[in-house]
PDB file of C-alpha atoms in Angstrom:
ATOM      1  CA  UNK B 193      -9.336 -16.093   8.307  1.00  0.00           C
ATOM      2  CA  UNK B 194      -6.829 -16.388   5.161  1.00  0.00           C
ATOM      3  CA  UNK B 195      -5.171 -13.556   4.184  1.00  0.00           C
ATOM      4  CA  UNK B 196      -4.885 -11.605   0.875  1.00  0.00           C
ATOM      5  CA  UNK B 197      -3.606 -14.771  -1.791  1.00  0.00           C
ATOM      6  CA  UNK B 198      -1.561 -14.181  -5.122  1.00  0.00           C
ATOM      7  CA  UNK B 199      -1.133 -16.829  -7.811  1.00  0.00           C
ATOM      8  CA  UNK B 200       1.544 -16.922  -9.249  1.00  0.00           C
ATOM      9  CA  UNK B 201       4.581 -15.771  -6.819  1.00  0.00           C
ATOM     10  CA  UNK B 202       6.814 -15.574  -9.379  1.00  0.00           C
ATOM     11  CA  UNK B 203       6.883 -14.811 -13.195  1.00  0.00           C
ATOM     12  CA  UNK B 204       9.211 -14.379 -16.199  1.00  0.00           C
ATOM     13  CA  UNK B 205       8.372 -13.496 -19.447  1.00  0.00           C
ATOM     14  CA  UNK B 206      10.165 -11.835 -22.144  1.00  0.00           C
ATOM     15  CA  UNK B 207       9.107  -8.999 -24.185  1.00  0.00           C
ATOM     16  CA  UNK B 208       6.091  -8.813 -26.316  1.00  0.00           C
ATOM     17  CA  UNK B 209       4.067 -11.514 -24.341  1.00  0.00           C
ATOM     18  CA  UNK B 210       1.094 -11.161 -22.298  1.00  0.00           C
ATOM     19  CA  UNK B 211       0.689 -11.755 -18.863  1.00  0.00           C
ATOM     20  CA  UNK B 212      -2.380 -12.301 -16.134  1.00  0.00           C
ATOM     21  CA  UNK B 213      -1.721 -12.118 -12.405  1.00  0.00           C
ATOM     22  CA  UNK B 214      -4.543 -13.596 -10.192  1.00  0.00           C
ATOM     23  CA  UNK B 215      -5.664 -12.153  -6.699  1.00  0.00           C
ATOM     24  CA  UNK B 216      -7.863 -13.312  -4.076  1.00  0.00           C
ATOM     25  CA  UNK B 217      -9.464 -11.146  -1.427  1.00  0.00           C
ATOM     26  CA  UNK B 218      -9.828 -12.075   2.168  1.00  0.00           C
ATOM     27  CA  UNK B 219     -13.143 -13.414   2.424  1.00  0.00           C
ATOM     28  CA  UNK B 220     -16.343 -11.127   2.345  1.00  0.00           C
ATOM     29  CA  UNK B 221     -13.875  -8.108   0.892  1.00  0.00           C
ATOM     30  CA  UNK B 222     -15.340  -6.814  -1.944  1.00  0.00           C
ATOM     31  CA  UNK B 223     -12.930  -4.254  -2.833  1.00  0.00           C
ATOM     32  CA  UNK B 224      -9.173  -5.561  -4.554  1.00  0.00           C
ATOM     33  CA  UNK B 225      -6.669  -2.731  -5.366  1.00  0.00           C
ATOM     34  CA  UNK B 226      -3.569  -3.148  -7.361  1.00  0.00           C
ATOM     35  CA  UNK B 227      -0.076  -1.499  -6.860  1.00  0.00           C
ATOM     36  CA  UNK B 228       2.934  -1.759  -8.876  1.00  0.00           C
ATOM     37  CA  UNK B 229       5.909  -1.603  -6.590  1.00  0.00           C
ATOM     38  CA  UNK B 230       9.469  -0.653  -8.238  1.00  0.00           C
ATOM     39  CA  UNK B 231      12.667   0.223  -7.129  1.00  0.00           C
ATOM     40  CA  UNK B 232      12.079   3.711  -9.040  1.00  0.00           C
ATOM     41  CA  UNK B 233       9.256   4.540  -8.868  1.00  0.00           C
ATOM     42  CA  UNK B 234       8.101   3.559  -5.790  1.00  0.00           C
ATOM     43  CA  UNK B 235       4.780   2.266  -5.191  1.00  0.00           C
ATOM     44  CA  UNK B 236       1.722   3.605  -7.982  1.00  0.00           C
ATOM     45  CA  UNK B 237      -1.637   2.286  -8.055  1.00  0.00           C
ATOM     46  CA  UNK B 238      -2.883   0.687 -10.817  1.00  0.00           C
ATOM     47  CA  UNK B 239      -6.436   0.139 -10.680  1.00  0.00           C
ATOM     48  CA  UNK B 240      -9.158  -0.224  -7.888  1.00  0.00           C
ATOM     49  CA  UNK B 241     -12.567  -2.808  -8.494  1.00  0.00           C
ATOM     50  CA  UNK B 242     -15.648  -3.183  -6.180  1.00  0.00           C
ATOM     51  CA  UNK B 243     -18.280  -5.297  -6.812  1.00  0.00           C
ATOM     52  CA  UNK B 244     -16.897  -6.210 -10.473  1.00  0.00           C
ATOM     53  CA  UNK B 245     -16.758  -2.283 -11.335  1.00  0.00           C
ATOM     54  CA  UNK B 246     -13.529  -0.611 -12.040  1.00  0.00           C
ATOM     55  CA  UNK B 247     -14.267   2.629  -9.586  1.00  0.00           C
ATOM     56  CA  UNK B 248     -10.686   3.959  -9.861  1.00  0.00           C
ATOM     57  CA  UNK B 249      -7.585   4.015 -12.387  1.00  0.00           C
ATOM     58  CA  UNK B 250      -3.816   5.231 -12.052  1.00  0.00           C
ATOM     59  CA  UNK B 251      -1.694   6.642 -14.752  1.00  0.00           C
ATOM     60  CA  UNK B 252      -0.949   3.413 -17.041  1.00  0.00           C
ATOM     61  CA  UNK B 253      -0.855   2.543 -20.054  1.00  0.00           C
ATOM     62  CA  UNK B 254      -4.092   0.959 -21.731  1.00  0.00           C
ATOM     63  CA  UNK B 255      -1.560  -2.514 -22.001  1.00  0.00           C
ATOM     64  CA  UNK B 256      -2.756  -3.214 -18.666  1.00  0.00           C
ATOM     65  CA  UNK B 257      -5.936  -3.972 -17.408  1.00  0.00           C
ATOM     66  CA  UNK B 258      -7.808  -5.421 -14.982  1.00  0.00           C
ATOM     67  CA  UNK B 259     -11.367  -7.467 -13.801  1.00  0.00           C
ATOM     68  CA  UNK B 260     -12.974  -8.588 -10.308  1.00  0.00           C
ATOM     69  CA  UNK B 261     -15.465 -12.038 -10.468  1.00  0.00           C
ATOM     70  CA  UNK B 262     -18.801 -11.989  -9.088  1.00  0.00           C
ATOM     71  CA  UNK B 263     -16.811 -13.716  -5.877  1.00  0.00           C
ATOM     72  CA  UNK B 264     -14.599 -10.925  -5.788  1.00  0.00           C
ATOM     73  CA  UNK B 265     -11.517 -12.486  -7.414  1.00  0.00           C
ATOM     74  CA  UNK B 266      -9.487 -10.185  -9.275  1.00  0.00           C
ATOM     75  CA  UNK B 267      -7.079 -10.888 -12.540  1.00  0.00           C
ATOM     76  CA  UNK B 268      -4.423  -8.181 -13.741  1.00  0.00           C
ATOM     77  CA  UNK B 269      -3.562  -8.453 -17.048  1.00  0.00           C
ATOM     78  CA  UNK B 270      -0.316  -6.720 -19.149  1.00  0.00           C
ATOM     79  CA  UNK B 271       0.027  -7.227 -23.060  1.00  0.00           C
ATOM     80  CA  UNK B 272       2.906  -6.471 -24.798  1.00  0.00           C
ATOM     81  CA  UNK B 273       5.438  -6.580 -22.110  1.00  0.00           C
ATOM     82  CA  UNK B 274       8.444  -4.230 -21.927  1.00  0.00           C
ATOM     83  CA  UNK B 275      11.341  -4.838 -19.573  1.00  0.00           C
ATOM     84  CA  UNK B 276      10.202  -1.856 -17.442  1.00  0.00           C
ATOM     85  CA  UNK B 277       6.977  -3.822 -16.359  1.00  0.00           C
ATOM     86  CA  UNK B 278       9.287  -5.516 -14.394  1.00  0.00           C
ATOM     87  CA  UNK B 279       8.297  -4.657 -11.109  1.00  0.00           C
ATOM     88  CA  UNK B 280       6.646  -6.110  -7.997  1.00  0.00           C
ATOM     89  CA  UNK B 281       2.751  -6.662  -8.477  1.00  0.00           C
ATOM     90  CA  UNK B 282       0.905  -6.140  -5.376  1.00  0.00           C
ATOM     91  CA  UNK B 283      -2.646  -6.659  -4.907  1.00  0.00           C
ATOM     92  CA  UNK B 284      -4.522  -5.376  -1.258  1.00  0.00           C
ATOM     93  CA  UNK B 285      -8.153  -6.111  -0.557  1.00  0.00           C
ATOM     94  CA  UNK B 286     -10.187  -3.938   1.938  1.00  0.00           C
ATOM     95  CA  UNK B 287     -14.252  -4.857   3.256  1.00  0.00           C
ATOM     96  CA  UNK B 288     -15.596  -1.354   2.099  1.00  0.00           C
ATOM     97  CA  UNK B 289     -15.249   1.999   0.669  1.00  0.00           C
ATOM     98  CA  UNK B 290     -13.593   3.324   3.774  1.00  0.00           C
ATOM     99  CA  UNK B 291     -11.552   0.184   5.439  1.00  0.00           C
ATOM    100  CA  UNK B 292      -8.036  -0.312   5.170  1.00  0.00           C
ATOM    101  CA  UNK B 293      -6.706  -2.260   2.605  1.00  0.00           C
ATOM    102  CA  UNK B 294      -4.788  -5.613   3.375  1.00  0.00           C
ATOM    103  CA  UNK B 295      -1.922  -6.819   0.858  1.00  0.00           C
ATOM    104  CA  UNK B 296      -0.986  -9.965  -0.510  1.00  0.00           C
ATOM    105  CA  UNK B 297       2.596 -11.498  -0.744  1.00  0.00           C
ATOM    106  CA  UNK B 298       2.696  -9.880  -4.278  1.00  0.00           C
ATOM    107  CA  UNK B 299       4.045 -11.372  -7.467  1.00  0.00           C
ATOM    108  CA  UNK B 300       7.611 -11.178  -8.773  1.00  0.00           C
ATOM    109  CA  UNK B 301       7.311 -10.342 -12.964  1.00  0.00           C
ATOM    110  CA  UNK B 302      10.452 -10.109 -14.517  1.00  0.00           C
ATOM    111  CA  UNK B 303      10.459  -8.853 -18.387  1.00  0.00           C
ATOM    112  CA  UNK B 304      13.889 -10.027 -20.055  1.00  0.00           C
TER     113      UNK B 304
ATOM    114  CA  UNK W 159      -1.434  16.738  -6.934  1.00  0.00           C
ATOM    115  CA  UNK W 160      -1.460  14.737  -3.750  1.00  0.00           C
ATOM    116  CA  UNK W 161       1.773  13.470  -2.278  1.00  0.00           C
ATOM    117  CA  UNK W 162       4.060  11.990   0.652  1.00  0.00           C
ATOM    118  CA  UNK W 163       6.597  12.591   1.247  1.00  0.00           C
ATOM    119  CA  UNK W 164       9.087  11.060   3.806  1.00  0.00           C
ATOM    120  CA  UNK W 165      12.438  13.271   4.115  1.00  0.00           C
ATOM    121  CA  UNK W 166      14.570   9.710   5.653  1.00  0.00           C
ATOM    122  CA  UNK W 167      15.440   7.378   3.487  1.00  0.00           C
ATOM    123  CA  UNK W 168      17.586   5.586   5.573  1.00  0.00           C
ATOM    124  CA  UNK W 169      17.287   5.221   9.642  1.00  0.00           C
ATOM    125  CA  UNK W 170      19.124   2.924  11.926  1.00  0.00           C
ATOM    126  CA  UNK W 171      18.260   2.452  15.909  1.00  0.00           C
ATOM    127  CA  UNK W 172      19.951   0.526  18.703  1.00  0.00           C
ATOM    128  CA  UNK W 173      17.726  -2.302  19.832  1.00  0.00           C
ATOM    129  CA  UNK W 174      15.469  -1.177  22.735  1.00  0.00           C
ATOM    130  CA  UNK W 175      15.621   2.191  21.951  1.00  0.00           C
ATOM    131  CA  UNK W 176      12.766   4.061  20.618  1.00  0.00           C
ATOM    132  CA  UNK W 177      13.080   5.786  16.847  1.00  0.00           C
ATOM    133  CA  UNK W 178      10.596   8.097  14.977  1.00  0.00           C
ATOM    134  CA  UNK W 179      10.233   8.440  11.080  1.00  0.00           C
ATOM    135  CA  UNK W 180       8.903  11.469   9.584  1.00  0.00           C
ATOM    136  CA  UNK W 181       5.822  11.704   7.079  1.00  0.00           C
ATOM    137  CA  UNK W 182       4.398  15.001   5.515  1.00  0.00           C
ATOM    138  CA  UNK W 183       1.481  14.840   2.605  1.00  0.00           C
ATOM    139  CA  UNK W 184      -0.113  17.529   0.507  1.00  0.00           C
ATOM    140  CA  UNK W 185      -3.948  17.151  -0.155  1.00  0.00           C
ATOM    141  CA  UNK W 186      -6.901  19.631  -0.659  1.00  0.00           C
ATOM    142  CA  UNK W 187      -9.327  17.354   0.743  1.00  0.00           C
ATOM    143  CA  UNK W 188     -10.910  17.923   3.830  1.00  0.00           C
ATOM    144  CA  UNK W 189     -11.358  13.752   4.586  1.00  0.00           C
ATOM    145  CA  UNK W 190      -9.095  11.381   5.023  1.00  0.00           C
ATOM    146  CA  UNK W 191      -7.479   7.962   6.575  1.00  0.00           C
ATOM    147  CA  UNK W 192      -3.712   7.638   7.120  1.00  0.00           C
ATOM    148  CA  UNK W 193      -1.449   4.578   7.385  1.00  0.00           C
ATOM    149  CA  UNK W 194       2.026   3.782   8.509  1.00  0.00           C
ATOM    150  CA  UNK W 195       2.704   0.476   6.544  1.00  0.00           C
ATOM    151  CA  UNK W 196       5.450  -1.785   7.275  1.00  0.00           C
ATOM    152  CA  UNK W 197       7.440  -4.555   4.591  1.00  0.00           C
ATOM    153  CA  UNK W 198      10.176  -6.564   5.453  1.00  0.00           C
ATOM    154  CA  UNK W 199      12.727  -8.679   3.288  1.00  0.00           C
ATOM    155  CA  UNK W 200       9.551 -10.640   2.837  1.00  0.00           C
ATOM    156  CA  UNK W 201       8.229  -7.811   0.683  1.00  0.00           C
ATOM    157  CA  UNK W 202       4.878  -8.892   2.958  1.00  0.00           C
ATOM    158  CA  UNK W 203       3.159  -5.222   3.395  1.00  0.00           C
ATOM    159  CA  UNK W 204       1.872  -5.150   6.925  1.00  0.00           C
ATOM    160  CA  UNK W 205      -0.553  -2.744   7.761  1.00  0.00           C
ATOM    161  CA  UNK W 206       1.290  -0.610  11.401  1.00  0.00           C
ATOM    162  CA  UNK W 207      -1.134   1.778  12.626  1.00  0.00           C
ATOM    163  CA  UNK W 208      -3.953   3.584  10.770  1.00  0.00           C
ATOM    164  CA  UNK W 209      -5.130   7.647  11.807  1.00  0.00           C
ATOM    165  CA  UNK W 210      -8.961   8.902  10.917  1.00  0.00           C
ATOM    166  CA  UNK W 211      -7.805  12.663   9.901  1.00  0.00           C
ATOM    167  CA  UNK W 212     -11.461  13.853  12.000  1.00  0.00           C
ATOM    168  CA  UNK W 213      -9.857  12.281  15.070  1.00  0.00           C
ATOM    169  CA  UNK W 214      -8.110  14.414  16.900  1.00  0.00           C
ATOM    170  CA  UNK W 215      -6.018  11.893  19.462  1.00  0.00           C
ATOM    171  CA  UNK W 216      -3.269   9.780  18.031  1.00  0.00           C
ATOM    172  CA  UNK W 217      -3.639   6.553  17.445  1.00  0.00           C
ATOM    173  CA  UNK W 218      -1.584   4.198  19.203  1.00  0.00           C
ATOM    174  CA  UNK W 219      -1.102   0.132  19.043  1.00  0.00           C
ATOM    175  CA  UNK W 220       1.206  -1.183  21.372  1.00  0.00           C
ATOM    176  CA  UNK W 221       4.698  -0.545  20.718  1.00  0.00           C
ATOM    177  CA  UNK W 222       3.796   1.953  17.528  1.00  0.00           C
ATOM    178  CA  UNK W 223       2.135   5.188  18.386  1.00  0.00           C
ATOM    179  CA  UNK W 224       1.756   8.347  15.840  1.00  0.00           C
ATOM    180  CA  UNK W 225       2.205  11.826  16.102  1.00  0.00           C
ATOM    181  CA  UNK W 226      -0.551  13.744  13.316  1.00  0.00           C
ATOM    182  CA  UNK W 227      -0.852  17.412  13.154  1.00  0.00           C
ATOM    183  CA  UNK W 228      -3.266  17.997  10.898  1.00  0.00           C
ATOM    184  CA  UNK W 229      -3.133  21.262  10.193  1.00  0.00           C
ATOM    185  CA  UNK W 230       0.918  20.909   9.482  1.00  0.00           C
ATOM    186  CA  UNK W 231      -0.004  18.097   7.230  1.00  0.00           C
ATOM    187  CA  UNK W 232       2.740  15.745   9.251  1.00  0.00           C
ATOM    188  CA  UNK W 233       2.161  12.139  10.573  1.00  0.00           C
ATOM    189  CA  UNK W 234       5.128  10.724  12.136  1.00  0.00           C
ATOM    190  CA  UNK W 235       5.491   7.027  13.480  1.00  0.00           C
ATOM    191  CA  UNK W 236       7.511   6.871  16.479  1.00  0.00           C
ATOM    192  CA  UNK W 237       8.586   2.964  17.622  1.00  0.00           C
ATOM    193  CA  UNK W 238       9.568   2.283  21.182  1.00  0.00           C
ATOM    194  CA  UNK W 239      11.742  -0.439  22.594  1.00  0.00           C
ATOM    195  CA  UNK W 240      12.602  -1.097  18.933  1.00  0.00           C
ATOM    196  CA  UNK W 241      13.300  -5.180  18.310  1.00  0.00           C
ATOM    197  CA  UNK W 242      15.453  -6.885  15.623  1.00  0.00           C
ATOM    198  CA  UNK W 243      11.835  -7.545  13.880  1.00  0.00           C
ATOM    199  CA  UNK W 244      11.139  -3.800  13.175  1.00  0.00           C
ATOM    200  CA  UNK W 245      13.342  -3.879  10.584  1.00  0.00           C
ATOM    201  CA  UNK W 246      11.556  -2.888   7.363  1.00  0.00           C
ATOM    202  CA  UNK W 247      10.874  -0.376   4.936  1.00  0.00           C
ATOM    203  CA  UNK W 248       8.401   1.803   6.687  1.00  0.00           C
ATOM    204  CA  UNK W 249       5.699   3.330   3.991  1.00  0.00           C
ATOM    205  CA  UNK W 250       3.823   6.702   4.745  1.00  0.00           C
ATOM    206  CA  UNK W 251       0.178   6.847   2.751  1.00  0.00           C
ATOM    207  CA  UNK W 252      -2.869   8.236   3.075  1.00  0.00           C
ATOM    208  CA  UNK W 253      -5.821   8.123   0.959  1.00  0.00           C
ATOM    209  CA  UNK W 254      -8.658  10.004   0.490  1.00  0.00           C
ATOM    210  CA  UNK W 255     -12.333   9.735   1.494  1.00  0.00           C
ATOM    211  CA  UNK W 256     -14.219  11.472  -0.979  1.00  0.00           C
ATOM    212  CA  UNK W 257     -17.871  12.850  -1.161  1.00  0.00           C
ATOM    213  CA  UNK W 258     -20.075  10.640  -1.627  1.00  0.00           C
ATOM    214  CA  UNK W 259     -18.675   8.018   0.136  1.00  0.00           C
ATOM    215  CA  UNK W 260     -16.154   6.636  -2.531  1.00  0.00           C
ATOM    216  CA  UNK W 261     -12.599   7.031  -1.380  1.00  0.00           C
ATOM    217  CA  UNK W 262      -9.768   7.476  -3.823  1.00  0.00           C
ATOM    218  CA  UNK W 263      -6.833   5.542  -3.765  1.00  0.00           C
ATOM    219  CA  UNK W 264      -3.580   4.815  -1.540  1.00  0.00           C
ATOM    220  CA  UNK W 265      -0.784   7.040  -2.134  1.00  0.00           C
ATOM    221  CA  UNK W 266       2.425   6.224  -0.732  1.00  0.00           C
ATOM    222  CA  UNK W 267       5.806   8.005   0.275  1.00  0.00           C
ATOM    223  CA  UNK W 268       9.007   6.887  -1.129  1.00  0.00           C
ATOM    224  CA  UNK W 269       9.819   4.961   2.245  1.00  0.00           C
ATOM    225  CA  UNK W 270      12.394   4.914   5.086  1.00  0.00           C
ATOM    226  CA  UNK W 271      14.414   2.021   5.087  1.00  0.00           C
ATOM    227  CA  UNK W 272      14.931   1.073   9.417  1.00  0.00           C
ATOM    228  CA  UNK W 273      17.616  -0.952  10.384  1.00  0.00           C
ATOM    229  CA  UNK W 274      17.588  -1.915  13.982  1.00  0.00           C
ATOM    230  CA  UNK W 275      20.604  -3.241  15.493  1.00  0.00           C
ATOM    231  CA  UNK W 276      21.620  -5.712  18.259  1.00  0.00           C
TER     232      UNK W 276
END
């Protein structure tokens, strides 16, 4: 079974642009949780979706936002970047409400 | 305010020999899974061993085995015959399970940094 997938790997972008991060479950997962991982700050979750329903949010700002496709496929999305968004995006899917959750590789966003 | 915390940040082992890294959380809920998480230079987070907080007996999975006291709030990973491949930053989290059935989400120490050497 493939794992936990995350398009793109890597990512720069400069301030002021957008960006969307894309995540794909292991298959039959319907729940897709994402973490932002910096040196800092550790590890903070972002924002939780099961069956295309946001059912949990972290402490962020409204720039970033998220969805989850009818086949579970899940998009992040940051506007108006600022160089601290530069972090490691990580994205973990899990089959239910009380499974645990399995990460992808993550994606590298650096803000200059 | 739930938390982890994980008192090592740095820990280094002679190959073969066995380590354990410390883990203590906070929470007010009664319900809850715990993890021991493991990412290498890869950044790759590998799930290491995973503790139902209702269970009484420690998990174990091969090499990895946990210590939990539930009631002291700690859940320590101990690692025998360590290998060159433990090395890692070893995460601490636990997340809730909530009423209802929803759980909340993973919250995650600061991490331990292992270096195993030859």
């Amino acid at each position: 079974k493939a794992g936990v997938t995350q398009t793109p790997r890597y990512l720069i972008k400069t301030r002021g642009q957008q960006v969307t991060l894309s995540c794909s479950p292991i298959s039959g997962h319907r729940s897709v949780s994402w973490y932002q991982q910096t040196p800092g700050q550790g590890l903070q979750f972002l924002f939780e979706y099961f069956s295309e329903t946001q059912r949990n949010k972290g402490n962020f700002p409204g720039r970033f936002s998220g969805r989850q496709f009818s086949n579970s496929r899940s998009e992040m999305n940051v506007s108006t970047l600022e160089l601290g968004d530069s972090a490691l995006y990580l994205c973990a899917s899990s089959f239910s409400q009380i499974n645990e959750q399995f990460f992808g590789p993550g994606t590298r966003l650096t803000v200059l | 305010a739930q938390t982890v915390t994980q008192s090592q940040p740095e820990m280094s082992v002679q190959e073969a020999e066995t380590v354990t890294l410390s883990c203590t959380y906070d929470t007010s809920e009664s319900n809850y899974y715990l993890f021991w998480y493991k990412q290498p230079p890869s950044r790759q987070m590998i799930l290491v061993i995973r503790q139902e907080a209702y269970k009484q007996q420690n998990a174990t999975e091969n090499r990895f085995s946990v210590n939990f006291q539930k009631a002291a709030k700690s859940f320590s990973l101990k690692i025998s015959d360590s290998q060159l491949g433990d090395t890692a930053m070893y995460f601490c989290a636990f997340i809730p399970y909530l009423y209802g059935g929803s759980q909340g989400n993973l919250i995650f120490g600061k991490g331990t940094k292992l270096s195993v050497k030859p």
